[in-house]
Short mmCIF file of C-alpha atoms in Angstrom, two decimals:
data_model
loop_
_atom_site.label_atom_id
_atom_site.label_comp_id
_atom_site.label_asym_id
_atom_site.label_seq_id
_atom_site.Cartn_x
_atom_site.Cartn_y
_atom_site.Cartn_z
CA UNK A 1 -16.49 13.60 0.54
CA UNK A 2 -19.82 11.42 -0.30
CA UNK A 3 -19.45 7.89 -0.16
CA UNK A 4 -21.82 5.31 -0.26
CA UNK A 5 -21.98 3.10 3.10
CA UNK A 6 -25.56 2.02 3.07
CA UNK A 7 -25.25 -1.51 2.78
CA UNK A 8 -27.12 -3.96 5.47
CA UNK A 9 -24.35 -6.37 7.03
CA UNK A 10 -24.97 -9.10 9.19
CA UNK A 11 -22.90 -8.75 12.58
CA UNK A 12 -21.83 -11.85 14.41
CA UNK A 13 -19.58 -10.79 17.04
CA UNK A 14 -16.81 -12.50 19.18
CA UNK A 15 -18.01 -13.87 22.64
CA UNK A 16 -15.04 -12.53 24.34
CA UNK A 17 -12.08 -10.44 22.86
CA UNK A 18 -8.81 -10.98 22.58
CA UNK A 19 -7.66 -7.22 22.98
CA UNK A 20 -6.42 -7.34 26.63
CA UNK A 21 -3.96 -9.91 25.63
CA UNK A 22 -2.18 -7.95 23.29
CA UNK A 23 1.00 -5.95 23.93
CA UNK A 24 0.34 -3.30 21.50
CA UNK A 25 4.14 -1.62 22.26
CA UNK A 26 5.66 -4.79 20.71
CA UNK A 27 3.60 -5.89 17.67
CA UNK A 28 5.15 -6.48 14.63
CA UNK A 29 3.53 -5.41 11.76
CA UNK A 30 0.94 -7.48 9.60
CA UNK A 31 1.33 -10.32 12.41
CA UNK A 32 -1.47 -9.47 14.78
CA UNK A 33 -5.17 -9.31 13.68
CA UNK A 34 -8.18 -8.10 15.26
CA UNK A 35 -11.52 -9.84 16.78
CA UNK A 36 -13.71 -9.92 13.42
CA UNK A 37 -13.31 -9.66 9.64
CA UNK A 38 -15.54 -8.67 6.69
CA UNK A 39 -17.02 -10.92 4.20
CA UNK A 40 -18.84 -11.06 0.95
CA UNK A 41 -19.28 -13.65 -1.64
CA UNK A 42 -19.99 -13.28 -5.17
CA UNK A 43 -21.92 -16.34 -6.76
CA UNK A 44 -24.22 -16.66 -9.71
CA UNK A 45 -23.49 -13.29 -10.78
CA UNK A 46 -24.69 -11.43 -8.00
CA UNK A 47 -22.93 -10.35 -4.74
CA UNK A 48 -24.31 -12.12 -1.70
CA UNK A 49 -25.37 -10.84 1.67
CA UNK A 50 -21.96 -9.01 3.45
CA UNK A 51 -21.17 -10.30 7.01
CA UNK A 52 -19.24 -9.20 9.85
CA UNK A 53 -17.90 -12.60 11.67
CA UNK A 54 -15.32 -13.41 14.06
CA UNK A 55 -11.46 -13.63 12.32
CA UNK A 56 -11.16 -17.23 11.70
CA UNK A 57 -9.66 -19.56 8.93
CA UNK A 58 -11.81 -21.07 6.25
CA UNK A 59 -12.04 -23.69 4.16
CA UNK A 60 -11.39 -23.34 0.36
CA UNK A 61 -11.74 -26.45 -2.68
CA UNK A 62 -8.24 -27.75 -3.19
CA UNK A 63 -9.04 -26.63 -6.97
CA UNK A 64 -10.00 -23.22 -6.04
CA UNK A 65 -8.99 -20.99 -8.92
CA UNK A 66 -6.98 -18.70 -6.64
CA UNK A 67 -4.36 -21.66 -6.11
CA UNK A 68 -4.11 -22.46 -9.98
CA UNK A 69 -4.59 -19.29 -11.96
CA UNK A 70 -3.51 -16.42 -9.03
CA UNK A 71 -6.63 -14.68 -9.11
CA UNK A 72 -6.19 -12.50 -6.06
CA UNK A 73 -6.08 -8.79 -5.45
CA UNK A 74 -5.60 -6.79 -1.95
CA UNK A 75 -5.20 -3.05 -1.28
CA UNK A 76 -3.28 -1.58 1.88
CA UNK A 77 -4.98 1.03 4.02
CA UNK A 78 -4.50 2.97 7.27
CA UNK A 79 -6.72 3.83 9.95
CA UNK A 80 -5.78 6.63 12.20
CA UNK A 81 -7.40 7.73 16.07
CA UNK A 82 -6.53 11.71 17.02
CA UNK A 83 -6.48 13.23 20.32
CA UNK A 84 -10.42 13.53 20.64
CA UNK A 85 -10.18 9.33 20.45
CA UNK A 86 -12.11 9.98 16.69
CA UNK A 87 -10.98 7.15 14.11
CA UNK A 88 -10.59 8.55 10.15
CA UNK A 89 -9.78 6.95 7.02
CA UNK A 90 -7.33 8.43 4.65
CA UNK A 91 -8.57 8.79 1.24
CA UNK A 92 -10.75 5.55 1.22
CA UNK A 93 -12.45 6.20 -2.14
CA UNK A 94 -8.69 6.09 -3.73
CA UNK A 95 -7.96 2.79 -2.58
CA UNK A 96 -11.53 1.59 -3.84
CA UNK A 97 -11.26 2.99 -6.87
CA UNK A 98 -7.84 1.31 -7.23
CA UNK A 99 -9.17 -2.24 -5.94
CA UNK A 100 -11.85 -2.37 -8.74
CA UNK A 101 -9.27 -1.34 -11.23
CA UNK A 102 -7.34 -4.28 -10.30
CA UNK A 103 -9.93 -6.40 -10.34
CA UNK A 104 -11.33 -5.55 -13.86
CA UNK A 105 -7.81 -5.99 -14.89
CA UNK A 106 -7.97 -9.68 -13.57
CA UNK A 107 -11.11 -10.45 -14.75
CA UNK A 108 -12.51 -10.61 -11.49
CA UNK A 109 -15.92 -8.54 -10.69
CA UNK A 110 -15.46 -4.82 -9.40
CA UNK A 111 -16.84 -4.68 -5.78
CA UNK A 112 -19.86 -2.10 -5.66
CA UNK A 113 -19.18 0.81 -3.32
CA UNK A 114 -21.73 0.43 -0.32
CA UNK A 115 -20.33 -3.19 -0.12
CA UNK A 116 -16.90 -1.50 0.08
CA UNK A 117 -17.42 1.05 2.16
CA UNK A 118 -20.24 -0.54 4.56
CA UNK A 119 -17.90 -2.76 5.29
CA UNK A 120 -14.76 -0.65 5.86
CA UNK A 121 -16.67 1.44 7.88
CA UNK A 122 -19.10 -0.70 10.02
CA UNK A 123 -15.96 -3.24 10.71
CA UNK A 124 -13.63 -0.35 11.54
CA UNK A 125 -16.49 0.99 13.71
CA UNK A 126 -16.69 -2.17 15.68
CA UNK A 127 -12.69 -2.50 16.29
CA UNK A 128 -12.22 1.18 17.22
CA UNK A 129 -10.54 0.29 20.40
CA UNK A 130 -7.87 -1.40 18.18
CA UNK A 131 -6.83 1.83 16.76
CA UNK A 132 -4.84 3.37 19.53
CA UNK A 133 -3.92 7.19 19.92
CA UNK A 134 -0.10 8.72 19.10
CA UNK A 135 2.06 9.61 16.36
CA UNK A 136 2.76 6.81 14.53
CA UNK A 137 0.33 3.98 15.65
CA UNK A 138 -2.42 2.89 13.30
CA UNK A 139 -4.73 -0.04 12.32
CA UNK A 140 -3.72 -1.60 9.11
CA UNK A 141 -6.32 -2.65 6.69
CA UNK A 142 -6.46 -4.97 4.25
CA UNK A 143 -9.28 -5.78 1.72
CA UNK A 144 -8.50 -8.50 -0.76
CA UNK A 145 -10.17 -10.44 -3.28
CA UNK A 146 -9.59 -14.39 -4.17
CA UNK A 147 -11.00 -16.69 -6.72
CA UNK A 148 -12.94 -19.25 -4.82
CA UNK A 149 -14.78 -21.26 -7.58
CA UNK A 150 -13.51 -24.61 -7.87
CA UNK A 151 -11.99 -26.31 -11.13
CA UNK A 152 -8.55 -26.39 -12.93
CA UNK A 153 -9.80 -25.55 -16.46
CA UNK A 154 -8.01 -22.23 -17.43
CA UNK A 155 -10.75 -19.75 -17.21
CA UNK A 156 -11.53 -16.82 -15.18
CA UNK A 157 -13.43 -18.21 -11.65
CA UNK A 158 -17.25 -17.49 -11.39
CA UNK A 159 -17.07 -17.25 -7.57
CA UNK A 160 -15.07 -14.94 -5.48
CA UNK A 161 -14.75 -13.84 -1.80
CA UNK A 162 -13.70 -10.21 -0.67
CA UNK A 163 -12.88 -9.94 2.76
CA UNK A 164 -11.31 -7.20 4.84
CA UNK A 165 -9.02 -7.71 7.93
CA UNK A 166 -7.62 -5.52 9.99
CA UNK A 167 -4.29 -5.56 11.92
CA UNK A 168 -2.65 -3.02 14.66
CA UNK A 169 0.79 -1.54 13.80
CA UNK A 170 3.18 0.92 15.11
CA UNK A 171 5.54 2.66 12.87
CA UNK A 172 7.50 0.95 10.24
CA UNK A 173 10.98 1.25 10.43
CA UNK A 174 13.32 -0.93 8.46
CA UNK A 175 16.36 0.50 9.30
CA UNK A 176 19.30 2.04 6.41
CA UNK A 177 17.71 1.11 3.26
CA UNK A 178 20.29 0.35 0.58
CA UNK A 179 19.62 -0.38 -2.75
CA UNK A 180 20.38 -1.90 -6.25
CA UNK A 181 19.24 -0.98 -9.77
CA UNK A 182 17.95 -3.44 -11.50
CA UNK A 183 19.94 -4.17 -14.54
CA UNK A 184 18.06 -7.83 -15.28
CA UNK A 185 15.03 -8.36 -13.45
CA UNK A 186 11.64 -6.44 -13.99
CA UNK A 187 8.88 -5.75 -11.44
CA UNK A 188 6.41 -5.59 -14.70
CA UNK A 189 6.38 -5.10 -18.08
CA UNK A 190 4.11 -2.96 -20.91
CA UNK A 191 0.66 -4.61 -21.32
CA UNK A 192 1.14 -6.78 -17.93
CA UNK A 193 -0.33 -6.38 -14.64
CA UNK A 194 2.22 -3.98 -13.31
CA UNK A 195 -0.61 -1.26 -12.35
CA UNK A 196 -2.69 -3.48 -10.19
CA UNK A 197 -2.06 -4.64 -6.75
CA UNK A 198 -1.92 -8.44 -8.04
CA UNK A 199 -0.68 -10.81 -5.79
CA UNK A 200 1.73 -12.27 -8.62
CA UNK A 201 3.16 -8.82 -8.75
CA UNK A 202 4.80 -9.19 -5.21
CA UNK A 203 5.67 -12.84 -5.17
CA UNK A 204 7.59 -12.34 -8.50
CA UNK A 205 9.81 -9.66 -6.44
CA UNK A 206 11.05 -12.40 -3.65
CA UNK A 207 13.49 -13.81 -5.78
CA UNK A 208 15.65 -10.77 -7.08
CA UNK A 209 15.00 -9.08 -3.76
CA UNK A 210 16.41 -12.45 -2.11
CA UNK A 211 19.54 -12.18 -4.32
CA UNK A 212 19.81 -8.37 -3.52
CA UNK A 213 19.98 -8.91 0.49
CA UNK A 214 22.56 -11.51 -0.15
CA UNK A 215 24.83 -8.59 -1.53
CA UNK A 216 23.90 -6.33 1.74
CA UNK A 217 21.15 -4.40 0.17
CA UNK A 218 17.42 -4.12 1.37
CA UNK A 219 15.42 -3.64 -1.35
CA UNK A 220 15.78 -3.10 -5.35
CA UNK A 221 15.07 0.02 -7.61
CA UNK A 222 13.05 -1.36 -10.61
CA UNK A 223 14.00 -0.26 -14.00
CA UNK A 224 11.92 -0.45 -17.21
CA UNK A 225 11.47 -4.25 -18.76
CA UNK A 226 12.56 -2.77 -21.96
CA UNK A 227 16.12 -0.90 -22.38
CA UNK A 228 16.32 -1.14 -18.17
CA UNK A 229 17.69 2.37 -18.40
CA UNK A 230 14.50 4.10 -16.84
CA UNK A 231 13.89 4.19 -13.21
CA UNK A 232 10.50 2.96 -11.92
CA UNK A 233 9.77 1.60 -8.22
CA UNK A 234 11.72 0.80 -5.08
CA UNK A 235 10.69 -2.26 -3.69
CA UNK A 236 7.33 -2.29 -3.72
CA UNK A 237 7.15 1.77 -3.16
CA UNK A 238 6.31 4.32 -5.47
CA UNK A 239 10.07 6.26 -5.68
CA UNK A 240 11.53 9.85 -5.48
CA UNK A 241 14.70 11.57 -6.52
CA UNK A 242 15.45 15.01 -5.08
CA UNK A 243 17.99 16.76 -7.40
CA UNK A 244 19.28 19.90 -6.42
CA UNK A 245 15.58 21.31 -5.10
CA UNK A 246 13.22 19.29 -7.77
CA UNK A 247 11.48 16.20 -6.67
CA UNK A 248 11.21 13.97 -9.52
CA UNK A 249 9.28 10.71 -9.77
CA UNK A 250 8.17 8.36 -12.47
CA UNK A 251 4.50 8.92 -14.07
CA UNK A 252 2.19 6.37 -13.28
CA UNK A 253 1.46 3.85 -16.37
CA UNK A 254 0.89 0.17 -17.06
CA UNK A 255 3.91 -0.68 -14.96
CA UNK A 256 3.96 1.51 -12.04
CA UNK A 257 1.56 1.24 -9.47
CA UNK A 258 -0.87 4.55 -9.16
CA UNK A 259 0.23 5.11 -5.19
CA UNK A 260 -2.20 6.67 -3.03
CA UNK A 261 1.02 8.03 -0.67
CA UNK A 262 3.10 9.22 -4.09
CA UNK A 263 0.07 11.30 -5.23
CA UNK A 264 -0.28 12.80 -1.73
CA UNK A 265 2.98 14.06 -1.75
CA UNK A 266 3.35 15.20 -4.75
CA UNK A 267 0.15 17.42 -3.62
CA UNK A 268 1.78 18.75 -0.57
CA UNK A 269 5.35 19.26 -2.06
CA UNK A 270 3.23 21.12 -4.77
CA UNK A 271 1.24 23.46 -2.26
CA UNK A 272 4.08 24.10 -0.21
CA UNK A 273 6.42 25.50 -2.89
CA UNK A 274 8.45 22.72 -3.70
CA UNK A 275 9.17 21.79 -7.67
CA UNK A 276 7.97 18.53 -8.59
CA UNK A 277 8.61 17.04 -12.28
CA UNK A 278 6.51 14.08 -13.09
CA UNK A 279 8.83 12.28 -15.94
CA UNK A 280 10.98 8.79 -16.33
CA UNK A 281 14.32 9.48 -14.63
CA UNK A 282 17.24 7.73 -16.25
CA UNK A 283 19.33 5.65 -14.42
CA UNK A 284 22.02 7.47 -16.04
CA UNK A 285 20.77 11.00 -15.04
CA UNK A 286 21.00 9.43 -11.22
CA UNK A 287 24.66 8.42 -11.58
CA UNK A 288 25.82 11.75 -12.82
CA UNK A 289 23.89 13.57 -10.16
CA UNK A 290 25.44 11.60 -7.26
CA UNK A 291 28.90 11.90 -8.96
CA UNK A 292 28.81 15.83 -8.99
CA UNK A 293 26.79 16.41 -5.75
CA UNK A 294 23.43 17.36 -7.29
CA UNK A 295 21.39 14.40 -6.05
CA UNK A 296 20.54 15.38 -2.31
CA UNK A 297 18.00 12.33 -1.87
CA UNK A 298 16.09 9.04 -2.66
CA UNK A 299 13.23 8.09 -0.68
CA UNK A 300 9.88 5.03 -1.49
CA UNK A 301 6.71 6.38 -0.40
CA UNK A 302 4.06 3.95 0.40
CA UNK A 303 1.36 3.15 2.87
CA UNK A 304 3.11 0.99 5.40
CA UNK A 305 6.41 3.06 5.88
CA UNK A 306 4.57 6.69 4.61
CA UNK A 307 8.30 7.51 3.70
CA UNK A 308 11.39 5.14 3.65
CA UNK A 309 14.45 7.23 2.78
CA UNK A 310 17.12 5.51 1.20
CA UNK A 311 20.66 6.19 2.29
CA UNK A 312 22.67 4.96 -0.93
CA UNK A 313 22.61 2.95 -4.29
CA UNK A 314 24.44 0.43 -6.01
CA UNK A 315 24.85 0.21 -10.23
CA UNK A 316 27.17 -2.16 -12.28
CA UNK A 317 28.68 -2.90 -9.08
CA UNK A 318 29.80 0.69 -8.11
CA UNK A 319 27.89 2.04 -4.62
CA UNK A 320 27.12 5.36 -4.47
CA UNK A 321 26.16 7.22 -0.71
CA UNK A 322 23.86 9.42 -0.30
CA UNK A 323 24.95 12.93 1.62
CA UNK A 324 23.10 13.07 4.91
CA UNK A 325 21.26 16.49 4.67
CA UNK A 326 19.81 18.59 7.42
CA UNK A 327 16.50 20.02 4.91
CA UNK A 328 15.05 16.78 4.22
CA UNK A 329 12.64 16.62 1.72
CA UNK A 330 11.22 13.47 2.63
CA UNK A 331 11.04 13.61 6.40
CA UNK A 332 9.42 17.82 5.91
CA UNK A 333 6.61 15.52 3.75
CA UNK A 334 6.16 12.75 5.73
CA UNK A 335 5.57 15.10 8.90
CA UNK A 336 3.19 17.22 7.00
CA UNK A 337 1.39 13.91 5.62
CA UNK A 338 0.94 12.49 8.97
CA UNK A 339 -0.03 15.72 10.68
CA UNK A 340 -2.98 15.50 8.23
CA UNK A 341 -3.63 12.11 8.51
CA UNK A 342 -3.92 12.13 12.81
CA UNK A 343 -6.07 15.90 12.39
CA UNK A 344 -2.72 17.36 13.53
CA UNK A 345 -2.85 20.00 11.05
CA UNK A 346 -5.91 21.14 8.52
CA UNK A 347 -6.94 18.95 6.08
CA UNK A 348 -7.15 21.44 3.25
CA UNK A 349 -7.68 18.89 0.49
CA UNK A 350 -10.36 17.13 1.94
CA UNK A 351 -8.74 13.91 1.94
CA UNK A 352 -9.89 12.80 5.63
CA UNK A 353 -13.21 10.72 6.28
CA UNK A 354 -14.53 10.29 9.87
CA UNK A 355 -15.50 6.54 10.56
#
């Protein structure tokens, strides 16, 4: 895979690393960060010289437009270390492309490939000791961009900050997940920003998810905004349904995020002879399949958890428990994807990129 990583970056190193003070066996996801971060500002119509510097807070004007008009986007990625101590990225071009699609939708400048990829590679190379070996150990990567221009006039900013921060992570496990199917709230609408990884998409989910939590459910399966009859996403993840031996998942759209894990699982399933149908799945289909026993599995797919099995769902105050099965497609696909990411199996798709 040819990626442009030629940008020159100023590097300011920490005087001493904090890595020896970190208990890597007991870290909570997304709360511990490495020594350095990548920063590049956009001002006066141009990207400035990028920099890698010590991880630290920074000052913003109280009128910075990110606070008032929500111009903020992000991505989620991971780095993996194989048994030979080599560090690998997984389909970084897909994250970069989606990042720039989000930027365009939010009226923000697109980040050039050389800045994005050079920043990513050089930052991770500098922090490679933070990537631990072993299945489940990863370095979570958070590229993001915010509007830093000042002024409260309702217009796009003229100044932006693109950053990358890194967080060591272990296997993401959230326990048994029960979901409730949305009948009123919507994650996204046609013509909206649902397909962008915009910060506001996620904050808008917090309240309905809180209501679901109070009823004993961990997440929501979102439905379409117009009719609430089509199943779309599960929490912050894409969602798959196994009816008999066919996997179903909704097509990407203005409402549904083009998940990298989602498209990778589809490719692996198709390679291995699992029938996959990418089409809208109706709530009525899911309920009927649960009633007649043909619904075998429901699972979410995303960067953090990779695959998150769902044990049951509620719709119109009726709870449907899913069967416990031995030949789980969810676990098979997760194992095969992880094997590619950790270089335990041949990457026949050309998805992995060495740092």
